[in-house]
Amino acid sequence: MRLPLFGVSNVLKKLSWTHLQNKKRLFCSIPKYNMSSSEVIEIDGSLLEGGGQILRNSFSLASLLGKNIHISKVRAGRDQPGLKKQHLCGIELVNRLYQGRLDGARLGSGDLQYQPFELNQKKGQYVVDTGTAGSITLLIQVSLPCLIFSVHPTALILRGGTNVIQSPQIDYLIEVFKPVVQKFGVDFSVEVEQRGFYPKGGGKVKLLVDVVKELKPINILERGNIISIESRAFVSGSVPISVAKRINDSAKKTLRKILGGLEVEFKMVEINETENSIGDGAWVIIIAKTDTGCIFAGGEVGQIGVTSEVVGEKAAMSLGKDLLEGGAVDEFLQDQLIIFMALAKGTSRIRVGELSLHTQTSIHFTQLLSGAKFTVEEAKKEEGLPSSKSHIITCEGIGYTNKHEVNRDPAYLETLEKESDLRIITRGKFDPKSKGGESSKSKGETNEPKTKE
């Protein structure tokens, strides 16, 4: 469902954000509650993919459904287990929204207890600063399900990494995730003001999230025929535009090889983002669209020691794999839709390729916390595809309803920027003078972390 004339996209363009530097920044108080006063759901953070997704889904659902949770072995499946700064920022944002009791929230912690209370959404913007290159898209993942069921639209300023490895790039969120999740009735606007990379971060994204009364179910089952493919290669800082050209050439060559004689327009765009970035970077997103409205994407971020040709090849191989498997959503979208399917009113069905471990994990913990019922079955081979590894995920949603009197008054939206109650959640400091990252010169290489989210 789209907003009326005063919708999110129009209002976001009208809002002035320059005042934020001079605003008074306040913390909201967090009352104490007795964790032992009600049943606590035990969550083993080492199960299945054993990463940050368990944390994000659990906090979102616990907050909405009023469940007390204890998460042990946090991110035990990672080389560096326990909480990192981006995880702390995400769960603290949700905790502050719900005036919760949060124990164990510190760097490296492997044990958390969380008890939400009531949503206490005050007027003003939330500013969330990881102080690092922590993924901004993962901050959005943990907060979006809560924010859409708030009292009124919410404005956030998010600082961290916009294009980092082991998490969706901000371009993916805008080009793929957003148009698909809008089918549920979710509406939000994203403005990328500044790109940030590993290790300095410094990216800045403005997010305005509208509210809903309830979510609609979705059915995305028919992939259809590919009608367009576009590869967008970006560089910033001292990385020359020729790197973007090499990335695109490699991507096109690889994808043509994977897809064989497929006759489809392949557009290549090279973009220099230096004016909107902190430091050196090189990245690519390849977007494929079908005649049934499906959107797929493969992406890759440059790293030190990795050539431009390899960056393009990896992105193309990721997209090519999804296109051959016959799913109607790609590997990186399937797990992100699970929580919305569970909250929706009615039966949702999506066709995916191979069931990713992230998706299996999301289904497991979403069922545990929400009570929604999921089934997974193998799908019949789609005609014209050389392989068939697709599955149908069906969910009987719980029909979660916004408990609050929804306020979508355009006058309120216009006054968001004038409110003095600006709350900051930060775990580090950002130095605007820093250029961030190490020079990647002509190979399109950036210094990215090797650990997963």
Short mmCIF file of C-alpha atoms in Angstrom, two decimals:
data_model
loop_
_atom_site.label_atom_id
_atom_site.label_comp_id
_atom_site.label_asym_id
_atom_site.label_seq_id
_atom_site.Cartn_x
_atom_site.Cartn_y
_atom_site.Cartn_z
CA MET A 1 0.00 0.00 0.00
CA ARG A 2 1.39 3.35 -1.01
CA LEU A 3 1.08 6.55 0.96
CA PRO A 4 -1.24 9.35 -0.19
CA LEU A 5 0.16 12.58 -1.59
CA PHE A 6 2.05 13.33 1.58
CA GLY A 7 3.85 9.95 1.31
CA VAL A 8 7.28 9.08 2.57
CA SER A 9 9.18 9.77 -0.64
CA ASN A 10 7.76 13.26 -1.09
CA VAL A 11 8.21 14.24 2.53
CA LEU A 12 11.80 13.02 2.63
CA LYS A 13 12.70 15.39 -0.17
CA LYS A 14 11.23 18.30 1.79
CA LEU A 15 12.97 17.58 5.07
CA SER A 16 16.10 19.54 5.83
CA TRP A 17 18.71 17.51 7.64
CA THR A 18 21.45 20.11 8.04
CA HIS A 19 20.06 21.16 11.40
CA LEU A 20 21.15 17.87 12.94
CA GLN A 21 24.68 19.06 13.65
CA ASN A 22 23.35 21.69 16.04
CA LYS A 23 20.63 19.71 17.75
CA LYS A 24 20.73 18.75 21.39
CA ARG A 25 21.35 15.01 21.63
CA LEU A 26 19.60 13.13 24.36
CA PHE A 27 19.43 9.57 25.59
CA CYS A 28 16.09 8.15 26.62
CA SER A 29 15.89 6.54 30.04
CA ILE A 30 15.65 2.77 30.31
CA PRO A 31 13.50 1.45 33.17
CA LYS A 32 14.37 -1.80 34.95
CA TYR A 33 12.16 -4.86 34.80
CA ASN A 34 12.32 -8.26 36.43
CA MET A 35 13.37 -10.82 33.83
CA SER A 36 12.24 -13.67 36.06
CA SER A 37 8.67 -12.36 36.25
CA SER A 38 7.60 -14.16 33.06
CA GLU A 39 8.65 -17.04 30.83
CA VAL A 40 11.97 -16.65 29.07
CA ILE A 41 12.54 -18.18 25.64
CA GLU A 42 15.97 -19.78 25.34
CA ILE A 43 17.78 -19.18 22.05
CA ASP A 44 20.99 -20.98 21.09
CA GLY A 45 22.99 -18.55 18.96
CA SER A 46 25.27 -21.31 17.66
CA LEU A 47 22.54 -23.18 15.77
CA LEU A 48 22.52 -23.42 11.97
CA GLU A 49 24.28 -20.36 10.47
CA GLY A 50 25.23 -19.20 13.97
CA GLY A 51 25.61 -15.51 13.10
CA GLY A 52 24.08 -12.09 13.55
CA GLN A 53 20.85 -12.94 11.77
CA ILE A 54 19.69 -14.92 14.82
CA LEU A 55 20.26 -11.83 16.91
CA ARG A 56 18.38 -9.49 14.57
CA ASN A 57 15.32 -11.70 14.03
CA SER A 58 15.08 -12.55 17.72
CA PHE A 59 15.20 -8.94 18.90
CA SER A 60 12.71 -7.75 16.29
CA LEU A 61 10.15 -10.45 17.03
CA ALA A 62 10.65 -10.37 20.79
CA SER A 63 9.99 -6.63 20.79
CA LEU A 64 6.85 -6.80 18.66
CA LEU A 65 5.41 -9.83 20.44
CA GLY A 66 6.45 -8.93 23.99
CA LYS A 67 8.62 -12.03 24.44
CA ASN A 68 11.46 -12.24 26.98
CA ILE A 69 14.51 -13.90 25.47
CA HIS A 70 17.88 -15.25 26.56
CA ILE A 71 20.41 -15.70 23.76
CA SER A 72 23.47 -17.78 24.54
CA LYS A 73 26.51 -18.47 22.35
CA VAL A 74 25.98 -15.24 20.37
CA ARG A 75 27.53 -15.50 16.88
CA ALA A 76 29.31 -18.68 17.92
CA GLY A 77 29.53 -19.74 14.28
CA ARG A 78 31.88 -16.87 13.41
CA ASP A 79 35.67 -16.60 13.54
CA GLN A 80 35.25 -13.74 16.01
CA PRO A 81 32.20 -14.72 18.09
CA GLY A 82 30.21 -12.42 20.33
CA LEU A 83 28.84 -8.93 19.78
CA LYS A 84 30.52 -6.43 17.48
CA LYS A 85 29.76 -2.73 17.40
CA GLN A 86 27.18 -2.93 14.64
CA HIS A 87 25.24 -5.59 16.58
CA LEU A 88 25.33 -3.48 19.73
CA CYS A 89 24.00 -0.45 17.88
CA GLY A 90 21.17 -2.45 16.32
CA ILE A 91 19.92 -4.09 19.49
CA GLU A 92 20.29 -0.88 21.50
CA LEU A 93 18.12 0.96 18.99
CA VAL A 94 15.36 -1.64 19.36
CA ASN A 95 15.82 -1.71 23.13
CA ARG A 96 15.42 2.05 23.41
CA LEU A 97 12.31 2.00 21.25
CA TYR A 98 10.72 -0.53 23.60
CA GLN A 99 12.12 0.81 26.93
CA GLY A 100 13.51 -2.66 27.53
CA ARG A 101 15.80 -4.34 29.98
CA LEU A 102 18.97 -5.46 28.18
CA ASP A 103 21.70 -7.33 30.05
CA GLY A 104 25.05 -8.41 28.61
CA ALA A 105 25.21 -5.75 25.87
CA ARG A 106 28.93 -5.17 25.56
CA LEU A 107 31.61 -5.81 22.96
CA GLY A 108 32.48 -9.49 22.65
CA SER A 109 29.57 -10.63 24.80
CA GLY A 110 28.25 -14.09 24.00
CA ASP A 111 25.27 -14.00 26.35
CA LEU A 112 22.29 -11.62 26.24
CA GLN A 113 19.00 -11.25 28.09
CA TYR A 114 16.32 -8.97 26.74
CA GLN A 115 12.91 -8.02 28.08
CA PRO A 116 10.91 -5.50 26.02
CA PHE A 117 8.24 -3.35 27.57
CA GLU A 118 6.01 -0.89 25.72
CA LEU A 119 6.87 1.06 22.60
CA ASN A 120 7.81 4.57 23.66
CA GLN A 121 8.36 6.30 20.36
CA LYS A 122 8.95 10.00 20.93
CA LYS A 123 9.10 12.67 18.26
CA GLY A 124 12.45 13.34 16.68
CA GLN A 125 15.13 11.51 14.75
CA TYR A 126 17.14 8.53 15.89
CA VAL A 127 20.83 8.77 15.06
CA VAL A 128 22.68 5.46 15.06
CA ASP A 129 26.44 5.58 14.63
CA THR A 130 28.45 2.37 14.70
CA GLY A 131 31.69 4.36 14.85
CA THR A 132 33.11 1.76 12.46
CA ALA A 133 32.37 0.34 9.02
CA GLY A 134 29.58 -1.75 10.55
CA SER A 135 26.89 -2.48 7.98
CA ILE A 136 24.11 0.10 7.74
CA THR A 137 21.84 -2.38 5.93
CA LEU A 138 22.02 -4.75 8.90
CA LEU A 139 20.95 -1.90 11.20
CA ILE A 140 17.93 -1.48 8.94
CA GLN A 141 17.22 -5.21 9.05
CA VAL A 142 16.86 -5.31 12.84
CA SER A 143 14.86 -2.10 13.17
CA LEU A 144 12.53 -2.06 10.14
CA PRO A 145 10.04 -4.74 11.34
CA CYS A 146 9.60 -2.77 14.58
CA LEU A 147 9.41 0.68 13.01
CA ILE A 148 6.63 -0.18 10.56
CA PHE A 149 4.40 -1.07 13.54
CA SER A 150 5.13 2.16 15.41
CA VAL A 151 2.74 4.97 16.30
CA HIS A 152 3.95 7.31 13.57
CA PRO A 153 6.61 7.47 10.85
CA THR A 154 10.20 7.42 12.06
CA ALA A 155 13.28 9.24 10.80
CA LEU A 156 16.73 7.75 11.28
CA ILE A 157 20.25 8.86 10.48
CA LEU A 158 22.50 5.80 10.14
CA ARG A 159 26.30 5.92 10.09
CA GLY A 160 28.67 3.10 9.23
CA GLY A 161 29.49 1.08 6.14
CA THR A 162 27.30 1.28 3.06
CA ASN A 163 29.27 -1.14 0.88
CA VAL A 164 31.08 -3.79 2.89
CA ILE A 165 31.51 -7.53 2.50
CA GLN A 166 29.38 -10.19 4.20
CA SER A 167 26.26 -8.00 4.20
CA PRO A 168 23.85 -6.61 1.61
CA GLN A 169 25.12 -3.44 -0.05
CA ILE A 170 22.95 -0.36 0.33
CA ASP A 171 22.41 -0.50 -3.46
CA TYR A 172 20.89 -3.98 -3.08
CA LEU A 173 18.53 -2.77 -0.36
CA ILE A 174 17.30 0.05 -2.61
CA GLU A 175 17.13 -1.82 -5.92
CA VAL A 176 15.94 -5.29 -4.82
CA PHE A 177 14.79 -5.49 -1.20
CA LYS A 178 12.70 -2.32 -1.16
CA PRO A 179 10.47 -2.96 -4.23
CA VAL A 180 9.79 -6.54 -3.10
CA VAL A 181 9.03 -5.76 0.55
CA GLN A 182 6.67 -3.02 -0.61
CA LYS A 183 4.38 -5.83 -1.79
CA PHE A 184 3.66 -6.49 1.90
CA GLY A 185 2.60 -2.85 2.33
CA VAL A 186 5.91 -1.70 3.80
CA ASP A 187 6.96 1.77 2.70
CA PHE A 188 10.21 3.58 3.42
CA SER A 189 12.54 6.06 1.76
CA VAL A 190 16.32 5.80 1.62
CA GLU A 191 18.77 8.58 0.82
CA VAL A 192 22.47 7.74 0.60
CA GLU A 193 24.27 10.95 1.47
CA GLN A 194 27.73 9.46 1.86
CA ARG A 195 29.34 6.12 1.10
CA GLY A 196 31.47 4.44 3.76
CA PHE A 197 33.87 1.50 3.46
CA TYR A 198 36.10 -0.62 5.66
CA PRO A 199 37.91 0.26 7.88
CA LYS A 200 36.90 3.87 8.61
CA GLY A 201 33.22 3.74 7.79
CA GLY A 202 31.74 7.22 7.80
CA GLY A 203 28.85 6.35 5.48
CA LYS A 204 25.62 8.23 6.08
CA VAL A 205 22.13 7.06 5.14
CA LYS A 206 18.84 8.82 5.87
CA LEU A 207 15.87 6.54 6.40
CA LEU A 208 12.22 7.51 6.75
CA VAL A 209 9.89 4.64 7.63
CA ASP A 210 6.10 4.79 7.33
CA VAL A 211 3.72 2.86 9.59
CA VAL A 212 1.20 0.14 8.73
CA LYS A 213 -1.80 -1.38 10.46
CA GLU A 214 -1.05 -4.86 9.15
CA LEU A 215 0.96 -6.56 6.39
CA LYS A 216 -0.50 -8.17 3.28
CA PRO A 217 0.61 -11.67 2.21
CA ILE A 218 2.69 -12.02 -0.95
CA ASN A 219 2.91 -14.57 -3.74
CA ILE A 220 6.08 -14.54 -5.84
CA LEU A 221 6.09 -17.82 -7.75
CA GLU A 222 6.69 -17.16 -11.46
CA ARG A 223 10.17 -16.11 -12.49
CA GLY A 224 9.32 -15.41 -16.11
CA ASN A 225 11.78 -14.44 -18.83
CA ILE A 226 14.76 -12.16 -18.33
CA ILE A 227 14.19 -8.87 -20.14
CA SER A 228 17.15 -6.74 -18.98
CA ILE A 229 20.49 -6.94 -17.19
CA GLU A 230 22.37 -3.89 -15.96
CA SER A 231 25.82 -3.86 -14.36
CA ARG A 232 26.69 -0.77 -12.32
CA ALA A 233 30.33 -0.54 -11.31
CA PHE A 234 31.41 2.17 -8.87
CA VAL A 235 34.75 3.61 -7.79
CA SER A 236 35.72 6.31 -5.32
CA GLY A 237 38.77 8.11 -3.99
CA SER A 238 42.02 7.40 -5.80
CA VAL A 239 40.59 4.42 -7.68
CA PRO A 240 40.39 5.36 -11.40
CA ILE A 241 37.23 4.95 -13.45
CA SER A 242 39.07 2.40 -15.61
CA VAL A 243 38.69 -0.04 -12.72
CA ALA A 244 34.91 0.18 -13.03
CA LYS A 245 35.22 -0.53 -16.77
CA ARG A 246 37.34 -3.64 -16.09
CA ILE A 247 34.84 -4.86 -13.49
CA ASN A 248 31.95 -4.47 -15.92
CA ASP A 249 33.78 -6.13 -18.81
CA SER A 250 34.58 -9.12 -16.63
CA ALA A 251 31.00 -9.33 -15.34
CA LYS A 252 29.53 -9.25 -18.84
CA LYS A 253 31.95 -11.89 -20.15
CA THR A 254 31.26 -14.21 -17.22
CA LEU A 255 27.48 -13.83 -17.35
CA ARG A 256 27.36 -14.42 -21.09
CA LYS A 257 29.26 -17.65 -20.55
CA ILE A 258 26.89 -18.79 -17.77
CA LEU A 259 23.67 -17.91 -19.58
CA GLY A 260 24.79 -19.21 -22.98
CA GLY A 261 22.94 -17.83 -25.97
CA LEU A 262 20.44 -15.76 -24.00
CA GLU A 263 19.49 -12.75 -26.11
CA VAL A 264 18.93 -9.90 -23.69
CA GLU A 265 20.06 -6.30 -23.39
CA PHE A 266 23.17 -6.02 -21.18
CA LYS A 267 23.74 -2.44 -20.07
CA MET A 268 26.98 -1.37 -18.39
CA VAL A 269 27.38 1.82 -16.34
CA GLU A 270 30.54 3.14 -14.69
CA ILE A 271 30.10 5.66 -11.86
CA ASN A 272 32.64 7.72 -9.92
CA GLU A 273 31.29 8.26 -6.40
CA THR A 274 34.27 10.15 -4.96
CA GLU A 275 32.25 13.26 -4.09
CA ASN A 276 29.82 11.15 -2.06
CA SER A 277 32.30 8.79 -0.40
CA ILE A 278 34.83 8.57 2.41
CA GLY A 279 38.01 6.91 1.14
CA ASP A 280 38.87 4.51 -1.67
CA GLY A 281 36.41 1.92 -2.86
CA ALA A 282 35.31 -0.25 -5.77
CA TRP A 283 32.10 -2.24 -5.94
CA VAL A 284 29.53 -3.56 -8.39
CA ILE A 285 25.87 -4.58 -8.47
CA ILE A 286 24.36 -6.45 -11.44
CA ILE A 287 20.57 -6.27 -11.64
CA ALA A 288 18.38 -8.60 -13.71
CA LYS A 289 14.65 -8.05 -14.27
CA THR A 290 12.02 -10.39 -15.73
CA ASP A 291 8.72 -9.91 -17.52
CA THR A 292 6.82 -11.02 -14.39
CA GLY A 293 8.34 -8.25 -12.26
CA CYS A 294 10.99 -10.34 -10.50
CA ILE A 295 14.27 -8.65 -9.58
CA PHE A 296 17.59 -10.42 -8.99
CA ALA A 297 21.00 -9.03 -8.18
CA GLY A 298 24.57 -10.14 -7.67
CA GLY A 299 27.17 -7.89 -6.13
CA GLU A 300 30.74 -7.76 -4.92
CA VAL A 301 32.98 -5.30 -3.06
CA GLY A 302 36.65 -4.92 -3.93
CA GLN A 303 39.30 -6.05 -1.46
CA ILE A 304 43.06 -5.66 -1.23
CA GLY A 305 44.73 -8.38 -3.28
CA VAL A 306 41.66 -9.02 -5.45
CA THR A 307 41.74 -7.81 -9.05
CA SER A 308 38.94 -5.94 -10.78
CA GLU A 309 38.34 -8.93 -13.04
CA VAL A 310 37.71 -11.21 -10.08
CA VAL A 311 35.30 -8.68 -8.52
CA GLY A 312 33.23 -8.63 -11.70
CA GLU A 313 33.41 -12.40 -12.12
CA LYS A 314 32.20 -13.12 -8.57
CA ALA A 315 29.24 -10.77 -8.91
CA ALA A 316 28.26 -12.34 -12.23
CA MET A 317 28.58 -15.89 -10.89
CA SER A 318 26.33 -15.03 -7.95
CA LEU A 319 23.63 -13.66 -10.23
CA GLY A 320 24.04 -16.41 -12.80
CA LYS A 321 23.56 -19.12 -10.17
CA ASP A 322 20.25 -17.61 -9.06
CA LEU A 323 18.97 -17.20 -12.61
CA LEU A 324 19.68 -20.83 -13.46
CA GLU A 325 18.06 -22.31 -10.37
CA GLY A 326 14.55 -21.18 -11.26
CA GLY A 327 13.68 -19.19 -8.15
CA ALA A 328 11.61 -16.00 -8.29
CA VAL A 329 13.74 -14.29 -5.63
CA ASP A 330 17.50 -14.49 -5.27
CA GLU A 331 19.58 -16.14 -2.56
CA PHE A 332 20.18 -12.93 -0.64
CA LEU A 333 16.53 -11.88 -0.54
CA GLN A 334 14.88 -15.14 0.48
CA ASP A 335 15.93 -15.06 4.15
CA GLN A 336 15.08 -11.35 4.50
CA LEU A 337 11.44 -11.98 3.55
CA ILE A 338 10.80 -14.66 6.19
CA ILE A 339 10.03 -12.32 9.12
CA PHE A 340 7.57 -10.28 7.02
CA MET A 341 5.84 -13.45 5.79
CA ALA A 342 5.39 -14.51 9.42
CA LEU A 343 3.88 -11.18 10.48
CA ALA A 344 1.56 -10.85 7.47
CA LYS A 345 -2.15 -11.63 7.54
CA GLY A 346 -2.79 -14.65 5.34
CA THR A 347 -0.76 -17.16 3.34
CA SER A 348 2.45 -16.07 1.63
CA ARG A 349 4.35 -18.14 -0.92
CA ILE A 350 7.70 -17.50 -2.57
CA ARG A 351 9.71 -19.58 -5.01
CA VAL A 352 13.42 -19.72 -4.22
CA GLY A 353 16.41 -21.56 -5.63
CA GLU A 354 18.50 -23.64 -3.29
CA LEU A 355 17.42 -23.04 0.30
CA SER A 356 20.23 -21.06 1.89
CA LEU A 357 21.47 -21.75 5.41
CA HIS A 358 20.46 -18.19 6.32
CA THR A 359 16.91 -18.95 5.19
CA GLN A 360 16.76 -22.20 7.14
CA THR A 361 17.99 -20.31 10.20
CA SER A 362 15.46 -17.53 9.75
CA ILE A 363 12.59 -19.98 9.40
CA HIS A 364 13.65 -21.90 12.52
CA PHE A 365 13.86 -18.93 14.86
CA THR A 366 10.92 -17.07 13.34
CA GLN A 367 8.69 -20.10 13.94
CA LEU A 368 10.04 -20.42 17.48
CA LEU A 369 9.25 -16.83 18.43
CA SER A 370 6.16 -16.00 16.35
CA GLY A 371 4.28 -19.28 16.08
CA ALA A 372 3.90 -18.80 12.31
CA LYS A 373 3.84 -22.07 10.35
CA PHE A 374 6.29 -22.60 7.47
CA THR A 375 6.49 -25.43 4.97
CA VAL A 376 9.13 -26.00 2.30
CA GLU A 377 8.62 -28.24 -0.73
CA GLU A 378 10.52 -28.90 -3.91
CA ALA A 379 9.14 -27.08 -6.93
CA LYS A 380 8.64 -28.55 -10.37
CA LYS A 381 11.32 -27.79 -12.94
CA GLU A 382 10.58 -24.58 -14.80
CA GLU A 383 10.47 -25.03 -18.55
CA GLY A 384 13.48 -23.65 -20.38
CA LEU A 385 15.90 -23.83 -17.45
CA PRO A 386 18.89 -26.22 -17.60
CA SER A 387 18.67 -27.05 -13.91
CA SER A 388 15.93 -27.14 -11.31
CA LYS A 389 16.83 -26.67 -7.67
CA SER A 390 13.93 -24.45 -6.69
CA HIS A 391 11.66 -24.70 -3.67
CA ILE A 392 8.36 -23.20 -2.60
CA ILE A 393 8.30 -21.62 0.87
CA THR A 394 4.77 -21.29 2.26
CA CYS A 395 3.91 -19.41 5.43
CA GLU A 396 0.66 -19.07 7.34
CA GLY A 397 1.21 -15.63 8.83
CA ILE A 398 0.05 -14.67 12.30
CA GLY A 399 -1.67 -11.50 11.10
CA TYR A 400 0.14 -9.20 13.51
CA THR A 401 -1.77 -5.94 13.93
CA ASN A 402 -0.35 -2.58 14.94
CA LYS A 403 -1.59 -2.05 18.50
CA HIS A 404 -1.28 1.71 18.26
CA GLU A 405 -3.47 4.41 16.82
CA VAL A 406 -1.55 5.06 13.62
CA ASN A 407 -0.65 8.71 13.06
CA ARG A 408 0.06 9.53 9.41
CA ASP A 409 -0.73 13.21 9.69
CA PRO A 410 1.34 15.11 7.09
CA ALA A 411 1.74 17.96 9.57
CA TYR A 412 3.60 15.58 11.88
CA LEU A 413 5.93 14.48 9.11
CA GLU A 414 6.74 18.08 8.28
CA THR A 415 7.68 18.84 11.89
CA LEU A 416 10.00 15.86 12.38
CA GLU A 417 13.06 18.00 11.69
CA LYS A 418 11.97 20.67 14.18
CA GLU A 419 11.82 18.41 17.22
CA SER A 420 14.55 18.92 19.80
CA ASP A 421 14.36 15.39 21.23
CA LEU A 422 17.12 13.85 19.09
CA ARG A 423 18.37 10.57 20.50
CA ILE A 424 21.80 9.21 19.71
CA ILE A 425 22.94 5.63 19.88
CA THR A 426 26.66 5.40 19.26
CA ARG A 427 29.49 3.04 20.06
CA GLY A 428 32.35 4.94 18.54
CA LYS A 429 33.54 8.21 17.11
CA PHE A 430 33.70 9.24 13.48
CA ASP A 431 36.49 11.48 12.28
CA PRO A 432 35.19 13.49 9.29
CA LYS A 433 38.78 14.43 8.37
CA SER A 434 39.74 10.81 7.81
CA LYS A 435 39.68 9.61 4.22
CA GLY A 436 39.28 5.99 5.26
CA GLY A 437 40.70 2.82 3.79
CA GLU A 438 44.00 2.20 2.08
CA SER A 439 44.65 3.20 -1.49
CA SER A 440 43.61 0.51 -3.92
CA LYS A 441 45.05 2.25 -6.98
CA SER A 442 44.52 0.67 -10.35
CA LYS A 443 43.39 -2.80 -9.35
CA GLY A 444 40.14 -1.74 -7.76
CA GLU A 445 41.10 -3.19 -4.40
CA THR A 446 39.80 -2.07 -1.01
CA ASN A 447 40.76 -3.24 2.42
CA GLU A 448 37.78 -5.27 3.61
CA PRO A 449 37.43 -7.40 6.75
CA LYS A 450 37.58 -11.17 6.35
CA THR A 451 35.07 -11.96 9.13
CA LYS A 452 31.36 -12.49 8.55
CA GLU A 453 28.60 -10.35 10.06
#
